[in-house]
């Protein structure tokens, strides 16, 4: 018998996959919007929840801030995260070779550590995430004053 993802991730302390699964549309939106405006880069996600490993992903709201880091700023971002230079070099290779139209690079920071994920073979591409969030903007924002974060030509 295989345990539900919420149970085994909670027990092992590994929660990042569930976080990505639950937030893929807005993360893909940030990735595609950032790529179109600034070229290659990655999505940096700062998770604010105190105990992310014990979240009930079906019910609990996880507070996070996502932003796009263009390639030129990626080394500085990882320097602040205290990543070793050889890791940064390998990550820069990934930034230069990933396929933005079908893949997603994401750094998830929480509790003083950072995990990098290179998502491939996505069931929904970053451009599709962008379009879905744009078309359903009211579902993704709690502030009615925020306006649309999408180009009207999309």
PDB file of C-alpha atoms in Angstrom:
ATOM      1  CA  UNK A   1       0.000   0.000   0.000  1.00  0.00           C
ATOM      2  CA  UNK A   2       1.349   3.404  -0.969  1.00  0.00           C
ATOM      3  CA  UNK A   3       0.702   6.292   1.402  1.00  0.00           C
ATOM      4  CA  UNK A   4      -0.785   9.542   0.068  1.00  0.00           C
ATOM      5  CA  UNK A   5       1.827  12.154  -0.800  1.00  0.00           C
ATOM      6  CA  UNK A   6       0.651  14.384   2.065  1.00  0.00           C
ATOM      7  CA  UNK A   7       1.407  11.640   4.596  1.00  0.00           C
ATOM      8  CA  UNK A   8       4.800  10.396   3.433  1.00  0.00           C
ATOM      9  CA  UNK A   9       6.135  13.866   2.704  1.00  0.00           C
ATOM     10  CA  UNK A  10       5.030  15.015   6.128  1.00  0.00           C
ATOM     11  CA  UNK A  11       6.823  12.095   7.762  1.00  0.00           C
ATOM     12  CA  UNK A  12      10.048  12.459   5.822  1.00  0.00           C
ATOM     13  CA  UNK A  13      10.206  16.232   6.083  1.00  0.00           C
ATOM     14  CA  UNK A  14      10.308  16.539   2.282  1.00  0.00           C
ATOM     15  CA  UNK A  15       7.477  18.848   1.329  1.00  0.00           C
ATOM     16  CA  UNK A  16       8.782  20.696  -1.743  1.00  0.00           C
ATOM     17  CA  UNK A  17       7.073  18.428  -4.309  1.00  0.00           C
ATOM     18  CA  UNK A  18       3.675  19.012  -2.713  1.00  0.00           C
ATOM     19  CA  UNK A  19       4.369  22.758  -2.612  1.00  0.00           C
ATOM     20  CA  UNK A  20       5.214  22.783  -6.319  1.00  0.00           C
ATOM     21  CA  UNK A  21       2.186  20.644  -7.178  1.00  0.00           C
ATOM     22  CA  UNK A  22      -0.192  22.952  -5.297  1.00  0.00           C
ATOM     23  CA  UNK A  23       1.324  26.153  -6.726  1.00  0.00           C
ATOM     24  CA  UNK A  24       2.380  25.159 -10.243  1.00  0.00           C
ATOM     25  CA  UNK A  25       0.095  27.591 -12.089  1.00  0.00           C
ATOM     26  CA  UNK A  26       1.270  30.752 -10.299  1.00  0.00           C
ATOM     27  CA  UNK A  27       4.902  29.565 -10.348  1.00  0.00           C
ATOM     28  CA  UNK A  28       4.694  28.860 -14.082  1.00  0.00           C
ATOM     29  CA  UNK A  29       3.071  32.275 -14.560  1.00  0.00           C
ATOM     30  CA  UNK A  30       5.998  33.979 -12.796  1.00  0.00           C
ATOM     31  CA  UNK A  31       8.487  31.930 -14.847  1.00  0.00           C
ATOM     32  CA  UNK A  32       6.988  32.740 -18.235  1.00  0.00           C
ATOM     33  CA  UNK A  33       6.322  36.402 -17.423  1.00  0.00           C
ATOM     34  CA  UNK A  34       9.911  36.768 -16.186  1.00  0.00           C
ATOM     35  CA  UNK A  35      11.420  34.949 -19.157  1.00  0.00           C
ATOM     36  CA  UNK A  36       9.503  37.111 -21.626  1.00  0.00           C
ATOM     37  CA  UNK A  37      10.535  40.327 -19.893  1.00  0.00           C
ATOM     38  CA  UNK A  38      14.110  39.490 -18.817  1.00  0.00           C
ATOM     39  CA  UNK A  39      15.311  36.402 -20.669  1.00  0.00           C
ATOM     40  CA  UNK A  40      16.626  33.259 -19.020  1.00  0.00           C
ATOM     41  CA  UNK A  41      16.568  32.935 -15.256  1.00  0.00           C
ATOM     42  CA  UNK A  42      14.801  31.091 -12.465  1.00  0.00           C
ATOM     43  CA  UNK A  43      11.900  31.466 -10.087  1.00  0.00           C
ATOM     44  CA  UNK A  44      12.959  32.128  -6.488  1.00  0.00           C
ATOM     45  CA  UNK A  45      10.354  31.213  -3.926  1.00  0.00           C
ATOM     46  CA  UNK A  46      10.588  32.206  -0.264  1.00  0.00           C
ATOM     47  CA  UNK A  47       8.228  30.049   1.781  1.00  0.00           C
ATOM     48  CA  UNK A  48       7.023  31.844   4.911  1.00  0.00           C
ATOM     49  CA  UNK A  49       5.215  28.974   6.662  1.00  0.00           C
ATOM     50  CA  UNK A  50       6.883  28.060   9.965  1.00  0.00           C
ATOM     51  CA  UNK A  51       6.566  24.256   9.675  1.00  0.00           C
ATOM     52  CA  UNK A  52       6.262  23.466   5.985  1.00  0.00           C
ATOM     53  CA  UNK A  53       6.890  19.758   6.579  1.00  0.00           C
ATOM     54  CA  UNK A  54       3.693  19.436   8.636  1.00  0.00           C
ATOM     55  CA  UNK A  55       1.331  21.297   6.289  1.00  0.00           C
ATOM     56  CA  UNK A  56      -1.932  19.634   5.309  1.00  0.00           C
ATOM     57  CA  UNK A  57      -1.712  20.414   1.597  1.00  0.00           C
ATOM     58  CA  UNK A  58      -5.423  19.812   1.095  1.00  0.00           C
ATOM     59  CA  UNK A  59      -6.521  22.467   3.603  1.00  0.00           C
ATOM     60  CA  UNK A  60      -3.720  24.756   4.775  1.00  0.00           C
ATOM     61  CA  UNK A  61      -2.693  27.941   3.021  1.00  0.00           C
ATOM     62  CA  UNK A  62       1.065  28.276   2.579  1.00  0.00           C
ATOM     63  CA  UNK A  63       2.358  31.834   2.463  1.00  0.00           C
ATOM     64  CA  UNK A  64       5.154  32.410  -0.018  1.00  0.00           C
ATOM     65  CA  UNK A  65       6.679  35.086  -2.201  1.00  0.00           C
ATOM     66  CA  UNK A  66       7.778  34.202  -5.731  1.00  0.00           C
ATOM     67  CA  UNK A  67       9.910  36.383  -7.949  1.00  0.00           C
ATOM     68  CA  UNK A  68      11.865  35.948 -11.151  1.00  0.00           C
ATOM     69  CA  UNK A  69      15.651  36.198 -10.994  1.00  0.00           C
ATOM     70  CA  UNK A  70      17.226  36.938 -14.411  1.00  0.00           C
ATOM     71  CA  UNK A  71      20.364  34.949 -15.295  1.00  0.00           C
ATOM     72  CA  UNK A  72      22.749  37.847 -14.617  1.00  0.00           C
ATOM     73  CA  UNK A  73      21.468  38.097 -11.011  1.00  0.00           C
ATOM     74  CA  UNK A  74      21.350  34.360 -10.229  1.00  0.00           C
ATOM     75  CA  UNK A  75      24.942  34.158  -8.849  1.00  0.00           C
ATOM     76  CA  UNK A  76      24.245  37.034  -6.432  1.00  0.00           C
ATOM     77  CA  UNK A  77      21.003  35.394  -5.285  1.00  0.00           C
ATOM     78  CA  UNK A  78      22.817  32.143  -4.510  1.00  0.00           C
ATOM     79  CA  UNK A  79      25.674  33.988  -2.824  1.00  0.00           C
ATOM     80  CA  UNK A  80      23.133  35.436  -0.378  1.00  0.00           C
ATOM     81  CA  UNK A  81      21.823  31.876   0.098  1.00  0.00           C
ATOM     82  CA  UNK A  82      25.406  30.763   0.963  1.00  0.00           C
ATOM     83  CA  UNK A  83      25.645  28.250  -1.887  1.00  0.00           C
ATOM     84  CA  UNK A  84      29.148  27.067  -2.775  1.00  0.00           C
ATOM     85  CA  UNK A  85      30.686  28.497  -5.944  1.00  0.00           C
ATOM     86  CA  UNK A  86      30.930  25.114  -7.721  1.00  0.00           C
ATOM     87  CA  UNK A  87      27.184  24.569  -7.190  1.00  0.00           C
ATOM     88  CA  UNK A  88      26.474  28.030  -8.557  1.00  0.00           C
ATOM     89  CA  UNK A  89      28.546  27.247 -11.665  1.00  0.00           C
ATOM     90  CA  UNK A  90      26.540  24.071 -12.290  1.00  0.00           C
ATOM     91  CA  UNK A  91      23.278  25.922 -11.708  1.00  0.00           C
ATOM     92  CA  UNK A  92      24.315  28.591 -14.191  1.00  0.00           C
ATOM     93  CA  UNK A  93      24.802  25.827 -16.761  1.00  0.00           C
ATOM     94  CA  UNK A  94      21.207  24.768 -16.079  1.00  0.00           C
ATOM     95  CA  UNK A  95      19.984  28.369 -16.425  1.00  0.00           C
ATOM     96  CA  UNK A  96      21.683  28.565 -19.833  1.00  0.00           C
ATOM     97  CA  UNK A  97      20.357  25.233 -21.124  1.00  0.00           C
ATOM     98  CA  UNK A  98      16.818  24.721 -19.768  1.00  0.00           C
ATOM     99  CA  UNK A  99      13.904  25.078 -22.202  1.00  0.00           C
ATOM    100  CA  UNK A 100      11.772  27.997 -20.899  1.00  0.00           C
ATOM    101  CA  UNK A 101       8.790  27.042 -23.067  1.00  0.00           C
ATOM    102  CA  UNK A 102       8.532  23.601 -21.454  1.00  0.00           C
ATOM    103  CA  UNK A 103      10.661  23.515 -18.299  1.00  0.00           C
ATOM    104  CA  UNK A 104      10.892  25.421 -15.045  1.00  0.00           C
ATOM    105  CA  UNK A 105      13.833  26.171 -12.760  1.00  0.00           C
ATOM    106  CA  UNK A 106      12.786  26.996  -9.214  1.00  0.00           C
ATOM    107  CA  UNK A 107      14.705  27.715  -6.020  1.00  0.00           C
ATOM    108  CA  UNK A 108      12.639  27.163  -2.869  1.00  0.00           C
ATOM    109  CA  UNK A 109      14.045  28.873   0.220  1.00  0.00           C
ATOM    110  CA  UNK A 110      12.752  27.997   3.679  1.00  0.00           C
ATOM    111  CA  UNK A 111      14.270  27.928   7.143  1.00  0.00           C
ATOM    112  CA  UNK A 112      17.768  28.970   6.088  1.00  0.00           C
ATOM    113  CA  UNK A 113      18.124  26.401   3.302  1.00  0.00           C
ATOM    114  CA  UNK A 114      17.400  26.435  -0.403  1.00  0.00           C
ATOM    115  CA  UNK A 115      16.427  23.599  -2.724  1.00  0.00           C
ATOM    116  CA  UNK A 116      16.700  23.868  -6.493  1.00  0.00           C
ATOM    117  CA  UNK A 117      14.314  21.967  -8.759  1.00  0.00           C
ATOM    118  CA  UNK A 118      14.567  21.595 -12.526  1.00  0.00           C
ATOM    119  CA  UNK A 119      11.088  20.588 -13.625  1.00  0.00           C
ATOM    120  CA  UNK A 120      10.912  18.816 -16.986  1.00  0.00           C
ATOM    121  CA  UNK A 121       8.141  17.038 -18.875  1.00  0.00           C
ATOM    122  CA  UNK A 122       5.518  19.238 -17.256  1.00  0.00           C
ATOM    123  CA  UNK A 123       1.879  18.415 -17.909  1.00  0.00           C
ATOM    124  CA  UNK A 124       1.255  22.147 -18.235  1.00  0.00           C
ATOM    125  CA  UNK A 125       3.938  24.378 -19.743  1.00  0.00           C
ATOM    126  CA  UNK A 126       4.957  27.778 -18.346  1.00  0.00           C
ATOM    127  CA  UNK A 127       3.241  29.593 -21.277  1.00  0.00           C
ATOM    128  CA  UNK A 128       0.027  27.663 -20.514  1.00  0.00           C
ATOM    129  CA  UNK A 129       0.363  28.468 -16.794  1.00  0.00           C
ATOM    130  CA  UNK A 130       0.707  32.127 -17.751  1.00  0.00           C
ATOM    131  CA  UNK A 131      -2.409  32.049 -19.934  1.00  0.00           C
ATOM    132  CA  UNK A 132      -4.488  30.199 -17.350  1.00  0.00           C
ATOM    133  CA  UNK A 133      -3.546  32.592 -14.560  1.00  0.00           C
ATOM    134  CA  UNK A 134      -4.259  35.571 -16.825  1.00  0.00           C
ATOM    135  CA  UNK A 135      -7.653  34.172 -17.814  1.00  0.00           C
ATOM    136  CA  UNK A 136      -8.558  33.340 -14.197  1.00  0.00           C
ATOM    137  CA  UNK A 137      -6.818  36.260 -12.463  1.00  0.00           C
ATOM    138  CA  UNK A 138      -9.496  36.707  -9.782  1.00  0.00           C
ATOM    139  CA  UNK A 139      -8.829  33.174  -8.509  1.00  0.00           C
ATOM    140  CA  UNK A 140      -5.151  33.926  -7.949  1.00  0.00           C
ATOM    141  CA  UNK A 141      -5.208  37.319  -6.263  1.00  0.00           C
ATOM    142  CA  UNK A 142      -6.757  38.360  -2.990  1.00  0.00           C
ATOM    143  CA  UNK A 143      -6.242  42.091  -3.545  1.00  0.00           C
ATOM    144  CA  UNK A 144      -8.817  43.538  -5.966  1.00  0.00           C
ATOM    145  CA  UNK A 145      -6.583  46.602  -6.444  1.00  0.00           C
ATOM    146  CA  UNK A 146      -3.745  44.524  -7.860  1.00  0.00           C
ATOM    147  CA  UNK A 147      -4.966  44.764 -11.446  1.00  0.00           C
ATOM    148  CA  UNK A 148      -4.107  42.278 -14.146  1.00  0.00           C
ATOM    149  CA  UNK A 149      -0.487  41.174 -14.313  1.00  0.00           C
ATOM    150  CA  UNK A 150      -0.829  40.086 -17.886  1.00  0.00           C
ATOM    151  CA  UNK A 151      -0.203  41.652 -21.238  1.00  0.00           C
ATOM    152  CA  UNK A 152      -3.479  42.256 -23.053  1.00  0.00           C
ATOM    153  CA  UNK A 153      -1.962  40.706 -26.195  1.00  0.00           C
ATOM    154  CA  UNK A 154      -1.747  37.269 -24.532  1.00  0.00           C
TER     155      UNK A 154
END
